[in-house]
CSV table of C-alpha atoms in Angstrom, one decimal:
chain,number,residue,atom,x,y,z
A,1,MET,CA,-117.2,148.6,-124.1
A,2,SER,CA,-115.4,145.9,-122.1
A,3,PHE,CA,-114.8,146.1,-118.4
A,4,ASP,CA,-111.4,147.2,-117.0
A,5,ASP,CA,-111.4,144.3,-114.6
A,6,ALA,CA,-112.7,141.0,-115.7
A,7,TYR,CA,-113.5,139.8,-112.2
A,8,GLN,CA,-115.4,143.0,-111.5
A,9,ALA,CA,-117.3,142.5,-114.7
A,10,LEU,CA,-118.5,139.2,-113.5
A,11,THR,CA,-119.9,140.4,-110.2
A,12,ASP,CA,-120.3,144.1,-110.6
A,13,HIS,CA,-123.7,144.4,-112.1
A,14,ASP,CA,-125.4,141.7,-110.1
A,15,ASP,CA,-125.5,142.2,-106.3
A,16,ASP,CA,-127.1,138.8,-106.0
A,17,ALA,CA,-124.1,137.0,-107.5
A,18,ARG,CA,-123.9,133.6,-106.0
A,19,TRP,CA,-121.0,131.8,-107.6
A,20,ALA,CA,-121.4,128.6,-105.6
A,21,TYR,CA,-124.6,128.3,-107.6
A,22,GLY,CA,-122.6,128.6,-110.7
A,23,THR,CA,-124.3,131.6,-112.0
A,24,GLY,CA,-124.1,135.2,-110.9
A,25,PHE,CA,-126.1,135.8,-114.0
A,26,ALA,CA,-129.4,137.7,-114.2
A,27,ASP,CA,-132.6,135.8,-114.3
A,28,PRO,CA,-132.7,134.5,-117.9
A,29,LEU,CA,-136.2,135.9,-118.3
A,30,ALA,CA,-135.2,139.3,-117.1
A,31,GLY,CA,-137.0,141.9,-119.0
A,32,VAL,CA,-139.3,139.4,-120.7
A,33,PRO,CA,-143.1,140.0,-120.2
A,34,THR,CA,-144.0,137.0,-118.1
A,35,ALA,CA,-147.7,137.3,-117.4
A,36,LEU,CA,-149.3,133.9,-117.2
A,37,PRO,CA,-151.9,133.1,-119.9
A,38,ASP,CA,-155.6,133.2,-118.9
A,39,GLY,CA,-157.4,130.0,-118.2
A,40,VAL,CA,-154.3,127.9,-117.6
A,41,ASP,CA,-153.9,126.1,-114.4
A,42,HIS,CA,-150.7,127.5,-112.8
A,43,ALA,CA,-149.7,124.3,-111.1
A,44,ASP,CA,-150.0,122.3,-114.3
A,45,LEU,CA,-148.0,124.9,-116.3
A,46,ALA,CA,-145.3,124.9,-113.6
A,47,ALA,CA,-145.2,121.0,-113.7
A,48,TYR,CA,-145.0,121.0,-117.5
A,49,CYS,CA,-142.2,123.6,-117.6
A,50,LEU,CA,-140.3,121.4,-115.1
A,51,MET,CA,-140.7,118.3,-117.3
A,52,ILE,CA,-139.2,119.8,-120.5
A,53,GLY,CA,-136.8,122.0,-118.5
A,54,ASP,CA,-135.5,119.0,-116.6
A,55,ASP,CA,-135.1,117.0,-119.9
A,56,ALA,CA,-132.7,119.8,-121.1
A,57,LEU,CA,-130.9,120.3,-117.7
A,58,ILE,CA,-130.1,116.6,-117.1
A,59,MET,CA,-129.2,115.9,-120.8
A,60,SER,CA,-127.0,119.0,-120.7
A,61,HIS,CA,-125.2,117.7,-117.6
A,62,ARG,CA,-124.6,114.3,-119.2
A,63,LEU,CA,-123.1,116.0,-122.3
A,64,GLN,CA,-120.9,118.2,-120.1
A,65,GLN,CA,-119.4,115.0,-118.7
A,66,TRP,CA,-118.1,114.2,-122.1
A,67,VAL,CA,-116.0,117.3,-122.3
A,68,THR,CA,-112.3,116.3,-122.2
A,69,ARG,CA,-113.3,112.8,-123.1
A,70,ALA,CA,-114.5,113.1,-126.7
A,71,PRO,CA,-112.5,111.5,-129.5
A,72,GLU,CA,-111.5,114.8,-131.2
A,73,LEU,CA,-111.3,118.4,-130.2
A,74,GLU,CA,-114.0,119.3,-132.7
A,75,ASP,CA,-116.3,116.9,-130.9
A,76,GLU,CA,-115.5,118.4,-127.5
A,77,MET,CA,-116.6,121.7,-128.9
A,78,ALA,CA,-119.7,120.3,-130.5
A,79,ILE,CA,-120.8,118.5,-127.3
A,80,ALA,CA,-120.1,121.5,-125.2
A,81,ASN,CA,-122.1,123.7,-127.5
A,82,ILE,CA,-125.0,121.3,-127.6
A,83,GLY,CA,-124.9,121.2,-123.8
A,84,LEU,CA,-124.8,124.9,-123.6
A,85,ASP,CA,-127.8,125.3,-125.8
A,86,LEU,CA,-129.8,122.8,-123.7
A,87,LEU,CA,-128.7,124.5,-120.5
A,88,GLY,CA,-129.9,127.8,-121.9
A,89,GLN,CA,-133.3,126.2,-122.6
A,90,ALA,CA,-133.3,124.7,-119.2
A,91,ARG,CA,-132.7,128.0,-117.5
A,92,LEU,CA,-135.6,129.7,-119.3
A,93,LEU,CA,-137.9,126.8,-118.6
A,94,LEU,CA,-137.0,126.4,-114.9
A,95,THR,CA,-137.4,130.1,-114.4
A,96,ARG,CA,-140.8,129.9,-116.1
A,97,ALA,CA,-141.7,127.0,-113.9
A,98,GLY,CA,-140.9,129.1,-110.8
A,99,GLU,CA,-143.0,132.0,-112.0
A,100,ALA,CA,-146.0,129.7,-112.8
A,101,GLU,CA,-145.6,128.0,-109.4
A,102,GLY,CA,-145.8,131.4,-107.7
A,103,GLY,CA,-143.8,130.4,-104.7
A,104,GLY,CA,-140.7,132.5,-105.3
A,105,ARG,CA,-138.5,129.7,-106.4
A,106,GLY,CA,-136.0,130.6,-109.1
A,107,GLU,CA,-133.9,128.5,-111.5
A,108,ASP,CA,-131.2,127.9,-108.9
A,109,ASP,CA,-133.6,126.7,-106.3
A,110,LEU,CA,-135.1,124.3,-108.8
A,111,ALA,CA,-131.8,123.0,-110.2
A,112,TYR,CA,-129.9,122.7,-107.0
A,113,LEU,CA,-132.3,122.1,-104.2
A,114,ARG,CA,-134.7,119.5,-105.4
A,115,ASP,CA,-134.3,115.8,-104.6
A,116,PRO,CA,-134.2,113.0,-107.2
A,117,GLN,CA,-137.9,112.1,-106.9
A,118,ASP,CA,-138.8,115.7,-107.7
A,119,PHE,CA,-137.1,115.7,-111.1
A,120,ARG,CA,-139.5,115.2,-114.0
A,121,HIS,CA,-137.2,114.4,-117.0
A,122,VAL,CA,-137.6,111.3,-119.1
A,123,ARG,CA,-135.1,108.7,-118.0
A,124,LEU,CA,-133.4,108.7,-121.4
A,125,ALA,CA,-131.8,112.0,-120.3
A,126,GLU,CA,-130.1,110.6,-117.3
A,127,ARG,CA,-128.5,107.5,-118.6
A,128,ALA,CA,-124.7,107.2,-118.5
A,129,ASP,CA,-123.1,106.5,-121.8
A,130,ALA,CA,-120.9,103.4,-122.0
A,131,ASP,CA,-119.0,104.8,-125.0
A,132,PHE,CA,-119.2,107.4,-127.7
A,133,ALA,CA,-121.5,105.3,-129.8
A,134,HIS,CA,-124.0,105.2,-126.9
A,135,LEU,CA,-123.7,109.0,-126.6
A,136,VAL,CA,-124.5,109.6,-130.2
A,137,ALA,CA,-127.4,107.1,-130.2
A,138,ARG,CA,-128.9,108.7,-127.2
A,139,LEU,CA,-128.4,112.2,-128.5
A,140,LEU,CA,-130.0,111.2,-131.8
A,141,VAL,CA,-133.1,109.9,-130.1
A,142,PHE,CA,-133.2,112.8,-127.7
A,143,ALA,CA,-132.7,115.5,-130.3
A,144,THR,CA,-135.1,114.0,-132.8
A,145,TRP,CA,-137.8,113.8,-130.2
A,146,ARG,CA,-137.2,117.2,-128.7
A,147,LEU,CA,-137.0,118.9,-132.1
A,148,ALA,CA,-140.5,117.5,-133.0
A,149,LEU,CA,-141.7,118.7,-129.5
A,150,LEU,CA,-140.2,122.2,-129.6
A,151,ASP,CA,-141.5,122.7,-133.2
A,152,ARG,CA,-145.1,122.1,-132.0
A,153,LEU,CA,-144.4,124.0,-128.8
A,154,SER,CA,-143.8,127.1,-130.9
A,155,ALA,CA,-147.6,127.3,-131.4
A,156,SER,CA,-148.2,127.1,-127.6
A,157,GLY,CA,-150.9,129.4,-126.1
A,158,ASP,CA,-148.2,130.4,-123.5
A,159,PRO,CA,-146.2,133.1,-125.3
A,160,VAL,CA,-143.1,132.3,-123.3
A,161,LEU,CA,-143.2,128.6,-124.1
A,162,ALA,CA,-143.9,129.4,-127.7
A,163,ALA,CA,-140.8,131.7,-127.9
A,164,ILE,CA,-138.6,129.1,-126.2
A,165,GLY,CA,-139.9,126.5,-128.7
A,166,ALA,CA,-139.3,128.6,-131.7
A,167,LYS,CA,-135.8,129.5,-130.6
A,168,GLY,CA,-135.0,125.9,-129.6
A,169,VAL,CA,-136.0,124.5,-133.0
A,170,LYS,CA,-133.1,126.3,-134.7
A,171,GLU,CA,-130.7,124.9,-132.1
A,172,VAL,CA,-131.9,121.4,-131.8
A,173,ALA,CA,-131.9,120.9,-135.6
A,174,TYR,CA,-128.1,121.2,-135.4
A,175,HIS,CA,-128.0,118.8,-132.5
A,176,ARG,CA,-129.9,116.2,-134.4
A,177,ASP,CA,-127.8,116.6,-137.5
A,178,TYR,CA,-124.6,116.3,-135.5
A,179,ALA,CA,-125.8,113.0,-133.8
A,180,ALA,CA,-127.2,111.6,-137.1
A,181,GLY,CA,-123.9,112.3,-138.8
A,182,TRP,CA,-122.0,110.3,-136.2
A,183,VAL,CA,-124.5,107.4,-136.2
A,184,VAL,CA,-124.1,107.2,-140.0
A,185,ARG,CA,-120.3,107.5,-139.8
A,186,LEU,CA,-119.9,104.7,-137.2
A,187,GLY,CA,-122.8,102.5,-138.5
A,188,ASP,CA,-121.6,102.6,-142.1
A,189,GLY,CA,-117.9,102.5,-141.1
A,190,THR,CA,-115.7,99.5,-140.2
A,191,GLU,CA,-116.9,96.2,-139.1
A,192,LEU,CA,-116.0,97.1,-135.5
A,193,SER,CA,-117.6,100.5,-135.5
A,194,HIS,CA,-120.7,99.1,-137.1
A,195,ARG,CA,-121.0,96.4,-134.4
A,196,ARG,CA,-120.5,98.9,-131.6
A,197,MET,CA,-123.0,101.4,-133.1
A,198,GLN,CA,-125.6,98.7,-133.4
A,199,ALA,CA,-125.0,97.7,-129.8
A,200,ALA,CA,-125.6,101.3,-128.8
A,201,VAL,CA,-128.8,101.5,-130.7
A,202,ASP,CA,-130.0,98.3,-129.1
A,203,ALA,CA,-129.1,99.6,-125.7
A,204,VAL,CA,-131.0,102.9,-126.1
A,205,TRP,CA,-134.1,101.4,-127.7
A,206,PRO,CA,-135.9,100.4,-124.5
A,207,LEU,CA,-135.9,104.0,-123.3
A,208,ILE,CA,-137.8,105.3,-126.3
A,209,GLY,CA,-141.3,104.2,-125.4
A,210,GLU,CA,-141.5,106.5,-122.4
A,211,LEU,CA,-140.9,109.6,-124.6
A,212,PHE,CA,-144.3,109.2,-126.2
A,213,GLU,CA,-146.5,108.4,-123.2
A,214,ALA,CA,-148.6,111.4,-122.5
A,215,HIS,CA,-148.7,112.5,-118.9
A,216,PRO,CA,-152.0,113.8,-117.4
A,217,VAL,CA,-150.4,117.2,-117.1
A,218,GLU,CA,-149.6,117.3,-120.8
A,219,LEU,CA,-153.1,116.2,-121.6
A,220,ARG,CA,-154.8,118.8,-119.4
A,221,LEU,CA,-152.8,121.7,-120.8
A,222,VAL,CA,-154.6,121.6,-124.2
A,223,GLY,CA,-153.2,124.3,-126.5
A,224,VAL,CA,-150.3,125.0,-124.2
A,225,ALA,CA,-148.4,121.7,-123.8
A,226,VAL,CA,-147.6,119.2,-126.6
A,227,ASP,CA,-149.1,115.8,-126.5
A,228,PRO,CA,-146.0,113.6,-127.0
A,229,SER,CA,-148.0,110.8,-128.5
A,230,LEU,CA,-148.4,113.0,-131.6
A,231,LEU,CA,-144.7,113.1,-132.2
A,232,ARG,CA,-144.3,109.5,-132.8
A,233,ALA,CA,-144.8,109.4,-136.6
A,234,GLU,CA,-142.2,112.1,-137.2
A,235,PHE,CA,-139.8,110.5,-134.9
A,236,ASP,CA,-140.2,107.1,-136.4
A,237,GLY,CA,-139.6,108.5,-139.9
A,238,VAL,CA,-136.4,110.3,-139.0
A,239,LEU,CA,-135.0,107.3,-137.1
A,240,ALA,CA,-135.8,104.9,-139.9
A,241,GLU,CA,-134.1,107.1,-142.4
A,242,VAL,CA,-130.9,107.6,-140.3
A,243,LEU,CA,-130.7,103.8,-139.5
A,244,ARG,CA,-131.2,102.9,-143.1
A,245,VAL,CA,-128.4,105.2,-144.3
A,246,ALA,CA,-126.2,104.0,-141.4
A,247,THR,CA,-126.9,100.3,-142.4
A,248,LEU,CA,-128.2,99.7,-138.9
A,249,HIS,CA,-131.5,98.1,-137.9
A,250,ALA,CA,-134.1,98.8,-135.2
A,251,PRO,CA,-134.0,96.1,-132.6
A,252,GLY,CA,-137.1,94.1,-131.7
A,253,PRO,CA,-139.1,91.2,-133.0
A,254,GLY,CA,-138.0,90.6,-136.6
A,255,ALA,CA,-135.7,93.6,-136.5
A,256,GLY,CA,-138.3,95.6,-138.4
A,257,PRO,CA,-137.5,98.8,-140.2
A,258,GLY,CA,-139.2,101.2,-137.8
A,259,PRO,CA,-138.9,101.8,-134.1
A,260,SER,CA,-142.6,101.2,-133.5
A,261,SER,CA,-141.8,98.0,-131.5
A,262,ALA,CA,-140.1,99.9,-128.8
A,263,GLY,CA,-141.8,98.1,-126.0
A,264,ASP,CA,-142.5,99.3,-122.5
A,265,SER,CA,-140.4,102.0,-121.1
A,266,SER,CA,-139.3,100.2,-118.0
A,267,ALA,CA,-137.5,97.5,-119.9
A,268,GLY,CA,-133.9,97.3,-119.1
A,269,ASP,CA,-134.2,98.9,-115.7
A,270,GLY,CA,-135.3,95.8,-113.9
A,271,SER,CA,-138.4,97.6,-112.7
A,272,ALA,CA,-140.9,95.4,-111.1
A,273,GLY,CA,-143.9,97.7,-110.7
A,274,ASP,CA,-147.2,97.1,-112.4
A,275,GLY,CA,-148.0,100.5,-113.9
A,276,PRO,CA,-145.7,102.5,-116.1
A,277,VAL,CA,-142.5,103.5,-114.4
A,278,ARG,CA,-141.4,106.8,-115.8
A,279,GLY,CA,-139.3,109.8,-115.1
A,280,ARG,CA,-142.3,112.2,-115.6
A,281,ASP,CA,-143.6,110.9,-112.3
A,282,GLY,CA,-140.3,111.1,-110.5
A,283,PHE,CA,-139.2,107.5,-110.9
A,284,HIS,CA,-135.6,107.5,-111.8
A,285,THR,CA,-132.6,105.2,-111.9
A,286,ASP,CA,-129.7,105.4,-109.5
A,287,GLU,CA,-127.8,107.2,-112.2
A,288,LEU,CA,-129.7,110.4,-111.4
A,289,GLY,CA,-128.3,110.3,-107.9
A,290,GLU,CA,-124.8,110.4,-109.3
A,291,ILE,CA,-125.6,113.3,-111.5
A,292,LEU,CA,-127.2,115.3,-108.7
A,293,ASP,CA,-124.3,114.6,-106.3
A,294,GLU,CA,-122.0,116.2,-108.8
A,295,MET,CA,-124.4,119.0,-109.9
A,296,GLN,CA,-125.8,120.0,-106.6
A,297,GLY,CA,-122.9,119.2,-104.2
A,298,LEU,CA,-121.3,122.6,-104.1
A,299,ALA,CA,-124.5,124.6,-104.0
A,300,ARG,CA,-125.9,122.5,-101.1
A,301,ALA,CA,-122.6,122.5,-99.1
A,302,THR,CA,-122.5,126.3,-99.3
A,303,PRO,CA,-126.1,127.6,-99.4
A,304,GLY,CA,-126.1,131.0,-101.1
A,305,GLY,CA,-122.3,130.9,-101.0
A,306,VAL,CA,-120.4,133.6,-102.9
A,307,TRP,CA,-116.7,133.9,-103.8
B,1,MET,CA,-129.4,164.4,-117.0
B,2,THR,CA,-126.1,165.6,-118.6
B,3,ALA,CA,-126.8,164.0,-122.0
B,4,PRO,CA,-125.4,166.2,-124.7
B,5,ALA,CA,-128.3,167.1,-126.9
B,6,THR,CA,-126.5,165.9,-130.0
B,7,VAL,CA,-126.2,162.2,-128.9
B,8,THR,CA,-129.3,160.2,-128.7
B,9,ALA,CA,-129.7,157.0,-126.6
B,10,ALA,CA,-130.2,155.1,-129.9
B,11,GLN,CA,-126.8,156.2,-131.1
B,12,VAL,CA,-125.2,155.2,-127.8
B,13,ALA,CA,-126.8,151.8,-127.8
B,14,ALA,CA,-126.1,151.2,-131.5
B,15,GLY,CA,-122.4,151.8,-130.8
B,16,VAL,CA,-122.0,149.1,-128.2
B,17,THR,CA,-120.0,146.2,-129.5
B,18,ASP,CA,-120.5,142.4,-129.1
B,19,PRO,CA,-118.3,140.9,-126.4
B,20,GLU,CA,-117.4,137.9,-128.6
B,21,LEU,CA,-117.1,139.7,-131.9
B,22,PRO,CA,-115.8,143.0,-130.6
B,23,PHE,CA,-115.5,144.6,-134.1
B,24,LEU,CA,-119.2,144.3,-134.6
B,25,THR,CA,-121.8,146.5,-133.0
B,26,LEU,CA,-125.0,145.1,-131.5
B,27,ALA,CA,-126.9,146.9,-134.2
B,28,GLU,CA,-124.9,145.4,-137.0
B,29,LEU,CA,-125.4,142.0,-135.4
B,30,GLY,CA,-129.1,142.5,-135.4
B,31,ILE,CA,-129.7,141.8,-131.7
B,32,LEU,CA,-130.5,145.4,-130.9
B,33,ARG,CA,-134.2,145.6,-131.7
B,34,GLU,CA,-135.4,148.9,-130.3
B,35,VAL,CA,-134.3,151.9,-128.3
B,36,ARG,CA,-137.0,154.1,-126.8
B,37,GLU,CA,-136.7,157.3,-124.8
B,38,THR,CA,-139.7,157.6,-122.5
B,39,GLY,CA,-140.5,159.9,-119.7
B,40,ASP,CA,-139.2,157.2,-117.5
B,41,GLY,CA,-135.8,157.0,-119.1
B,42,VAL,CA,-134.4,154.8,-121.8
B,43,GLU,CA,-135.7,151.3,-122.7
B,44,VAL,CA,-133.4,149.2,-124.9
B,45,THR,CA,-134.8,145.9,-126.3
B,46,ILE,CA,-132.4,143.1,-127.3
B,47,THR,CA,-132.9,139.6,-128.6
B,48,PRO,CA,-130.6,136.7,-127.7
B,49,THR,CA,-128.8,134.9,-130.5
B,50,TYR,CA,-128.9,131.5,-128.8
B,51,SER,CA,-130.8,130.3,-125.7
B,52,GLY,CA,-127.6,129.6,-123.8
B,53,CYS,CA,-125.6,132.5,-125.1
B,54,PRO,CA,-123.3,133.4,-122.1
B,55,ALA,CA,-122.7,136.9,-123.6
B,56,MET,CA,-126.2,138.1,-122.9
B,57,ASP,CA,-125.4,139.3,-119.4
B,58,ALA,CA,-122.3,141.1,-120.5
B,59,ILE,CA,-124.3,142.7,-123.3
B,60,ARG,CA,-126.9,144.0,-120.9
B,61,ALA,CA,-124.2,145.3,-118.6
B,62,ASP,CA,-122.3,146.9,-121.4
B,63,LEU,CA,-125.5,148.7,-122.7
B,64,LEU,CA,-126.3,150.1,-119.3
B,65,ARG,CA,-122.8,151.2,-118.7
B,66,ALA,CA,-122.5,152.9,-122.0
B,67,LEU,CA,-125.9,154.7,-121.5
B,68,HIS,CA,-124.9,155.8,-118.0
B,69,ARG,CA,-121.6,157.1,-119.2
B,70,ALA,CA,-123.4,159.1,-121.9
B,71,GLY,CA,-125.6,160.6,-119.2
B,72,PHE,CA,-128.7,158.4,-119.6
B,73,GLU,CA,-128.9,157.4,-115.9
B,74,ARG,CA,-132.3,155.8,-116.0
B,75,ALA,CA,-132.0,153.0,-118.5
B,76,GLN,CA,-133.3,149.5,-118.6
B,77,VAL,CA,-132.7,146.5,-121.0
B,78,ARG,CA,-135.7,144.5,-122.1
B,79,THR,CA,-135.3,141.0,-123.6
B,80,LEU,CA,-137.5,140.0,-126.5
B,81,LEU,CA,-137.6,136.3,-127.1
B,82,ALA,CA,-139.9,136.3,-130.1
B,83,PRO,CA,-139.4,136.5,-133.0
B,84,ALA,CA,-136.2,134.5,-132.5
B,85,TRP,CA,-133.0,136.1,-133.8
B,86,THR,CA,-131.9,135.0,-137.3
B,87,THR,CA,-128.6,135.6,-139.0
B,88,ASP,CA,-130.7,137.4,-141.7
B,89,TRP,CA,-130.7,140.3,-139.3
B,90,ILE,CA,-127.0,140.8,-139.6
B,91,SER,CA,-126.6,144.0,-141.6
B,92,GLU,CA,-124.6,144.4,-144.8
B,93,GLU,CA,-122.0,146.4,-142.9
B,94,GLY,CA,-121.8,143.7,-140.3
B,95,ARG,CA,-121.3,141.1,-143.0
B,96,ALA,CA,-118.5,143.1,-144.5
B,97,LYS,CA,-116.8,143.5,-141.1
B,98,LEU,CA,-117.1,139.7,-140.5
B,99,ALA,CA,-115.4,138.9,-143.8
B,100,ALA,CA,-112.7,141.5,-143.1
B,101,ALA,CA,-112.0,139.8,-139.8
B,102,GLY,CA,-111.6,136.4,-141.5
B,103,ILE,CA,-115.0,135.1,-140.5
B,104,ALA,CA,-117.2,134.0,-143.4
B,105,PRO,CA,-120.6,135.7,-143.1
B,106,PRO,CA,-123.8,133.6,-143.1
B,107,GLY,CA,-125.8,132.9,-146.3
B,108,PRO,CA,-129.6,133.2,-146.2
B,109,ALA,CA,-131.2,131.4,-143.2
B,110,PRO,CA,-132.8,128.1,-144.0
B,111,ARG,CA,-136.5,128.2,-144.8
B,112,ARG,CA,-138.8,125.3,-144.8
B,113,ALA,CA,-142.2,124.4,-146.2
B,114,ALA,CA,-145.0,125.7,-144.0
B,115,GLY,CA,-146.4,122.9,-141.9
B,116,GLY,CA,-143.8,120.3,-142.6
B,117,PRO,CA,-141.2,118.9,-140.1
B,118,VAL,CA,-137.7,120.3,-140.0
B,119,PRO,CA,-135.9,118.4,-142.7
B,120,LEU,CA,-133.2,116.0,-141.8
B,121,THR,CA,-129.8,116.7,-143.4
B,122,LEU,CA,-127.5,113.8,-143.4
B,123,GLY,CA,-124.0,115.0,-143.9
B,124,ILE,CA,-124.2,117.3,-146.9
B,125,ARG,CA,-125.9,120.5,-146.4
B,126,ASP,CA,-123.0,122.3,-147.8
B,127,GLU,CA,-124.1,125.5,-149.4
B,128,PRO,CA,-121.1,127.2,-151.0
B,129,VAL,CA,-119.2,129.4,-148.5
B,130,ASP,CA,-116.5,131.5,-149.9
B,131,CYS,CA,-113.1,131.6,-148.2
B,132,PRO,CA,-112.8,134.9,-146.4
B,133,LEU,CA,-109.0,134.8,-146.8
B,134,CYS,CA,-108.4,134.0,-150.5
B,135,GLY,CA,-111.9,134.3,-151.9
B,136,ALA,CA,-112.0,130.8,-153.3
B,137,GLY,CA,-115.4,129.1,-153.5
B,138,GLU,CA,-114.1,125.6,-152.7
B,139,THR,CA,-114.4,125.2,-148.9
B,140,GLU,CA,-115.4,122.3,-146.7
B,141,ARG,CA,-116.8,122.0,-143.2
B,142,LEU,CA,-114.5,120.7,-140.5
B,143,ALA,CA,-116.9,120.9,-137.6
B,144,ALA,CA,-120.4,122.2,-137.2
B,145,PHE,CA,-119.7,123.8,-133.9
B,146,GLY,CA,-117.0,126.3,-133.3
B,147,ALA,CA,-115.6,128.6,-130.6
B,148,THR,CA,-119.0,130.1,-129.9
B,149,ALA,CA,-122.5,128.9,-130.5
B,150,CYS,CA,-123.0,130.9,-133.6
B,151,ARG,CA,-119.9,129.7,-135.5
B,152,GLU,CA,-118.7,126.6,-137.3
B,153,LEU,CA,-115.2,125.7,-138.5
B,154,ARG,CA,-114.3,125.3,-142.1
B,155,ARG,CA,-111.3,124.9,-144.3
B,156,CYS,CA,-110.4,126.3,-147.7
B,157,ARG,CA,-109.5,123.7,-150.3
B,158,ALA,CA,-107.5,126.3,-152.3
B,159,CYS,CA,-105.4,128.1,-149.7
B,160,ARG,CA,-105.8,125.3,-147.1
B,161,GLU,CA,-106.4,127.8,-144.3
B,162,PRO,CA,-109.0,127.0,-141.7
B,163,PHE,CA,-111.5,129.7,-141.0
B,164,GLU,CA,-114.8,130.3,-139.1
B,165,HIS,CA,-118.2,130.8,-140.6
B,166,VAL,CA,-121.3,132.2,-138.9
B,167,LYS,CA,-123.9,129.5,-139.1
B,168,GLU,CA,-127.2,130.3,-140.8
B,169,ILE,CA,-130.1,130.1,-138.3
């Protein structure tokens, strides 16, 4: 059932193919019943879909930057696959955000035409990795948190979010196991790998607190969104277990066994503001600008471009 | 309009193959969920294997093309996200074809206790996977992610050959 001409196959069935936008694909929710649930504020639902969609989109982009730079071919494949899973989740969630918003914006508009302050991901997702240990530390934290989140999202009152959550659990469980495997391998490895893995855990630690701060949108969407503060116990348990097996320790006063001393989310960024500074409100580091330059450059230079 | 009375839309859809595993049909893979002939035409329902599976668009196009060729001009493809696809939906025939192609079929999908968190597996979650080439039971995982989202890379300790295995989800 394949096409006679591969290039024709890519464009043939979709008159709206816009390859400068990197897709040419159908709307990922094509054919999915997408009625909005009753009694849910549409603007809040759109904002929430953007939050957890941007988490996946930006993390996926950071993972893609590792392709061709990973230590082994198998890890290139793993990182690319994890990035692809997250990109798939992002496409569904951004499309859902556009539907809830009701303004006609699709996934491409939201991914390629928003400015940095309009992105709503947690800042953990955008950080550049200094080395492979930093990547696996960041991925362990991200996947552990997201797995707990998606698991609860599978009971959401929005059937589309519930389906995305249930599907994502199966995927992110593999992501977490992959990252945990490397944290253990490096932490419980040589003296050098142990030292560098511990340094990576120390570096990612200040970004953890933000993951569990409930945003007003998340609190208003009772029964639809997940209150992230409820994820902390599961997260702490998993992290403590991985660190124990990896012979690593959680940083902080007294280097206690659990990550409960994560501190405030703005630590490490030199933020000077009084209130919490967090990605969910559009406050990002300069590193997001670098990501968007790369991710959006072509689409913005050739709006609606096709080749 | 010109559909021969002997071929149903369900038969046509069931015969369409997966773009990445071309020896398997969509029906054998378990992603073809329903085919309905209504007064409005044919409605085919499919379920994606993975959220980011890049084959979904090709699958939709292949289904429509096959139906059009068979004379079902008015056809549409519906995507069903829930319940999520599981490897348990791969048919016995599909499993036999995977093994014949050198790809170890999946075992039962993991189940977890209701209400509990997804269990962490540190390193060893190595259910036995038989080598599809020599049949030995002693195989090891080389990498949890393979050439496509649904496969991992393993090696047989007996014949030393690497092979792919469809991951249980």
